[in-house]
Coordinates of C-alpha atoms in Angstrom, one line a residue:
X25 CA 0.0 0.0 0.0
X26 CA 1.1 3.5 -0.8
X27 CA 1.4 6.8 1.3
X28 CA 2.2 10.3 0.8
X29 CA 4.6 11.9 3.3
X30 CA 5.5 15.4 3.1
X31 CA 7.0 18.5 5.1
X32 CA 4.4 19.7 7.2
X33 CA 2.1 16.4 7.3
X34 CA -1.3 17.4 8.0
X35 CA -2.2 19.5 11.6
X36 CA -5.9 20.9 11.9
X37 CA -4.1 24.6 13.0
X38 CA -7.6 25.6 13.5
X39 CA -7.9 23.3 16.9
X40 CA -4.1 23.7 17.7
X41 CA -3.8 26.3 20.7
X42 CA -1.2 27.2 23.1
X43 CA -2.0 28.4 26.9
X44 CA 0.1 29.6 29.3
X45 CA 0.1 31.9 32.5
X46 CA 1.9 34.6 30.3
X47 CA 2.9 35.6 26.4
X48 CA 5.1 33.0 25.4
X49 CA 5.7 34.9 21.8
X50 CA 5.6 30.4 20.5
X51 CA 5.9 31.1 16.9
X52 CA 4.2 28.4 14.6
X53 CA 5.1 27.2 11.3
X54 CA 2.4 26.6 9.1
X55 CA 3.6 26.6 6.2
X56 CA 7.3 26.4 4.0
X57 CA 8.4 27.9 1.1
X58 CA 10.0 25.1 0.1
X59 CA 7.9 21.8 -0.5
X60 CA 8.8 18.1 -0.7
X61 CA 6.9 14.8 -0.6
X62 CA 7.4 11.1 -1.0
X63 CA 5.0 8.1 -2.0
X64 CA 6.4 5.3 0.3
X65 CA 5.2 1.5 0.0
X66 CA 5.3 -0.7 2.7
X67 CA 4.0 -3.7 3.4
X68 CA 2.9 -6.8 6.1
X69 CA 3.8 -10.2 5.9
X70 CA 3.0 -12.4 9.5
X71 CA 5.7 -10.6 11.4
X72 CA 7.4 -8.8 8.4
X73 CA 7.1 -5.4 7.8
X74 CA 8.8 -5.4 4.1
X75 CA 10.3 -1.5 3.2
X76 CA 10.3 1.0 3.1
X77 CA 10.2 1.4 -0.5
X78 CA 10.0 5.0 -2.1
X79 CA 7.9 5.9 -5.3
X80 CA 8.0 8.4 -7.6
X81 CA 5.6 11.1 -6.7
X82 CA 3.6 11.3 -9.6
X83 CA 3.1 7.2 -9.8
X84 CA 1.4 5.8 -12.9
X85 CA 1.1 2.2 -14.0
X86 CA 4.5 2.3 -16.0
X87 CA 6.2 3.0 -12.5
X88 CA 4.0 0.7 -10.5
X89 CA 4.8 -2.2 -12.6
X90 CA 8.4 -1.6 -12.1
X91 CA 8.0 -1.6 -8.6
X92 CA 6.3 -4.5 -8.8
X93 CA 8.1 -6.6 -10.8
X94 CA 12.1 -5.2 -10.1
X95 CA 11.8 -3.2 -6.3
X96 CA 9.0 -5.6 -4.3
X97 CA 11.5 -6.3 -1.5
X98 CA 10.4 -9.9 -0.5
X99 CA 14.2 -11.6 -0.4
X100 CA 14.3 -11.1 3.6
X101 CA 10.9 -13.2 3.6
X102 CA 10.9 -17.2 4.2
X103 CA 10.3 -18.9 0.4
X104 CA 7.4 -20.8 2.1
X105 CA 5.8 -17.9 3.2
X106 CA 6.4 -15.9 -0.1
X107 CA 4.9 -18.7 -2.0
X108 CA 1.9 -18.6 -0.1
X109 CA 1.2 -15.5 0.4
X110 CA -1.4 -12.9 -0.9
X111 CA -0.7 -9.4 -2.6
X112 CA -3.3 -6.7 -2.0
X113 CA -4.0 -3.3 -2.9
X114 CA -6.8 -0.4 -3.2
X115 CA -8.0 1.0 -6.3
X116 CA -5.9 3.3 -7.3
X117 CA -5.9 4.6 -10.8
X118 CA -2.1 2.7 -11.3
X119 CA -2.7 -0.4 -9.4
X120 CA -5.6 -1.1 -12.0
X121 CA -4.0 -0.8 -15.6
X122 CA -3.8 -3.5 -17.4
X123 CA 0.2 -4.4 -17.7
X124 CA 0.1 -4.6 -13.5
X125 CA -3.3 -6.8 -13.7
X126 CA -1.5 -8.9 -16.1
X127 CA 1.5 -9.0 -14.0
X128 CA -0.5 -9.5 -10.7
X129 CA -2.3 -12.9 -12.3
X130 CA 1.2 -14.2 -13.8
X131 CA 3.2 -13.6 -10.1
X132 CA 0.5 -14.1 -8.0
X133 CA -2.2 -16.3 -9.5
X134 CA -5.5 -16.7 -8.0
X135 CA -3.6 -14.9 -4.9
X136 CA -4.4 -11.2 -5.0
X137 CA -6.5 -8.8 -3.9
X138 CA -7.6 -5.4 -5.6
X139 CA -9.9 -4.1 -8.5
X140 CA -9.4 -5.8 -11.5
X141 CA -8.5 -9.2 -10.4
X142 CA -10.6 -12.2 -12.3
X143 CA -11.6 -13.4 -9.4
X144 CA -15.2 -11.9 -8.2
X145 CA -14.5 -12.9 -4.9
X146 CA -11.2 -11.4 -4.3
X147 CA -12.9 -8.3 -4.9
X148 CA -11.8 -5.5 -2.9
X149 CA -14.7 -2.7 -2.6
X150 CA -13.8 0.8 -2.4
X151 CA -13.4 2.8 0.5
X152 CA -13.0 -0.2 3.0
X153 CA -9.8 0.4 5.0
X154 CA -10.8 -1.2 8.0
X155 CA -9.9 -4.8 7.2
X156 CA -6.2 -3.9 5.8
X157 CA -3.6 -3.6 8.3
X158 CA -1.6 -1.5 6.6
X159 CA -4.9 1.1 6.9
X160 CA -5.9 0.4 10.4
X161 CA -2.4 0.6 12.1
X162 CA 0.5 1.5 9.9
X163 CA 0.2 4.5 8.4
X164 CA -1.2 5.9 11.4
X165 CA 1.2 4.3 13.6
X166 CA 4.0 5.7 11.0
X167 CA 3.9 8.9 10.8
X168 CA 2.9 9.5 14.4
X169 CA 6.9 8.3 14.5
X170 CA 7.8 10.8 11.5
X171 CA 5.9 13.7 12.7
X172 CA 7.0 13.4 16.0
X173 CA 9.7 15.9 15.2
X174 CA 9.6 19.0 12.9
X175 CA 10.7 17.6 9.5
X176 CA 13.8 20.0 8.2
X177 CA 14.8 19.0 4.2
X178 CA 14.0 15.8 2.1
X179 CA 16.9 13.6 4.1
X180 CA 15.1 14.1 7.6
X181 CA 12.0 13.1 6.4
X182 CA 13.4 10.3 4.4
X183 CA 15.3 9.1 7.8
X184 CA 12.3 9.6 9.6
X185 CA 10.4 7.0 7.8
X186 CA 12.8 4.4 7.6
X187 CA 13.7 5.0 11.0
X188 CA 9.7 4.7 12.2
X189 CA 9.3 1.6 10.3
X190 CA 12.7 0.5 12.4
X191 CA 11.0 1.1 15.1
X192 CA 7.7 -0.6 14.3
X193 CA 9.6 -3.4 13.4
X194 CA 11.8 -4.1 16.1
X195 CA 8.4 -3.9 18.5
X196 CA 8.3 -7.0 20.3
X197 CA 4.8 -8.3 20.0
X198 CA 3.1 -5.7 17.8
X199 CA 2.2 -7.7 14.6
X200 CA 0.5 -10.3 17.1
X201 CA -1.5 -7.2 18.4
X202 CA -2.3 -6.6 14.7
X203 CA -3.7 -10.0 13.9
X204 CA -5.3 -10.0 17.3
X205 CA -6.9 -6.6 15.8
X206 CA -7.5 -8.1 13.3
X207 CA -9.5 -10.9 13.8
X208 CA -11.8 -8.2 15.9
X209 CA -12.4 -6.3 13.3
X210 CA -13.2 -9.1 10.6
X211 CA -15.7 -10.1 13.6
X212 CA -17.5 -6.8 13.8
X213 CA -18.0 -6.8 9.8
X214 CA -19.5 -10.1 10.0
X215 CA -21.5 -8.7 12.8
X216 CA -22.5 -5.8 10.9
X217 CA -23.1 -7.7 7.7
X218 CA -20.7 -6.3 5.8
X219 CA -21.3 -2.5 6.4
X220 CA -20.0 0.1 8.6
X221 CA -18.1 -1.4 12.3
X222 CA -15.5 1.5 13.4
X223 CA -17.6 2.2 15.9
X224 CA -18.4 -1.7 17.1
X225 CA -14.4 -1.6 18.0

């Protein structure tokens, strides 16, 4: 799954207010003159977080299918896992043209998720985050780690996400928490027959 990171991230300055007994003359940032983002893919395998991998910022299919086929970092993952394992994305306008769908059913089989696949029941509708891990916990769970410092120039922020995903990583326990999350929330869309659960968690 893909995520945009960029300088200032995203802070509601509207809510964000500073009290104290007497003028502190706190001077906020809002915005920079100069800008920079990155598209970063990272992904969850068992107890693997695979990446970070960074993507051009203005990804098509052409650059998705090279990801795919010459940057997907999977040689750190067990070769019985990676043979078994599932590839999922969202709908985005490159994850659906036809050289990665072609791709996808060559590398993968019958063993991906997303729009397009030939398979009606691997179907993944739109706007349904809440059963991907990557959704629920890691990108939330990531840049509370890169924003927890004032981002500088292109090379903090670029440390700053490999370091988070270093971090989340090397967390004892936490992809058990995940799958333990997970399960929970699968229950609660059963629960809910297939509609909206957030607020059954």
């Amino acid at each position: 799954m893909v995520a945009n990171f960029s300088r200032n991230a995203i802070v509601n300055f509207h809510n964000n207010h500073l009290w104290h007994d007497e003028n502190p003359h706190a001077i906020l940032e809002s915005h920079f003159q100069v800008q920079f983002a990155f598209n970063v893919w990272v992904g969850i395998i068992g107890d693997f977080l695979i990446g970070p991998v960074f993507l051009p910022l203005r990804l098509n299919g052409a650059s998705y299918l090279h990801f795919l086929e010459d940057e997907l970092p999977l040689e750190d993952i067990p070769l019985m896992l990676r043979n078994r394992m599932w590839f999922m994305h969202d709908g985005a306008p490159p994850h659906f043209s036809l050289a990665v769908r072609q791709f996808l059913n060559r590398k993968f089989a019958n063993r991906w998720i997303g729009r397009g696949t030939q398979r009606p029941n691997h179907l993944w509708p739109a706007r349904s985050p809440d059963l991907n891990p990557v959704d629920f916990f890691l990108w939330g769970q990531l840049k509370s780690l890169v924003y927890a410092t004032p981002i500088q120039n292109e090379k903090d922020l670029r440390n700053c996400i490999i370091d988070g995903c270093e971090r989340i990583r090397n967390t004892p326990g936490i992809f058990e928490r995940v799958r333990q999350s997970m399960e929970r929330r699968v229950e609660a869309c059963i629960m809910a027959a297939g509609g909206h659960f957030q607020q059954l968690l």
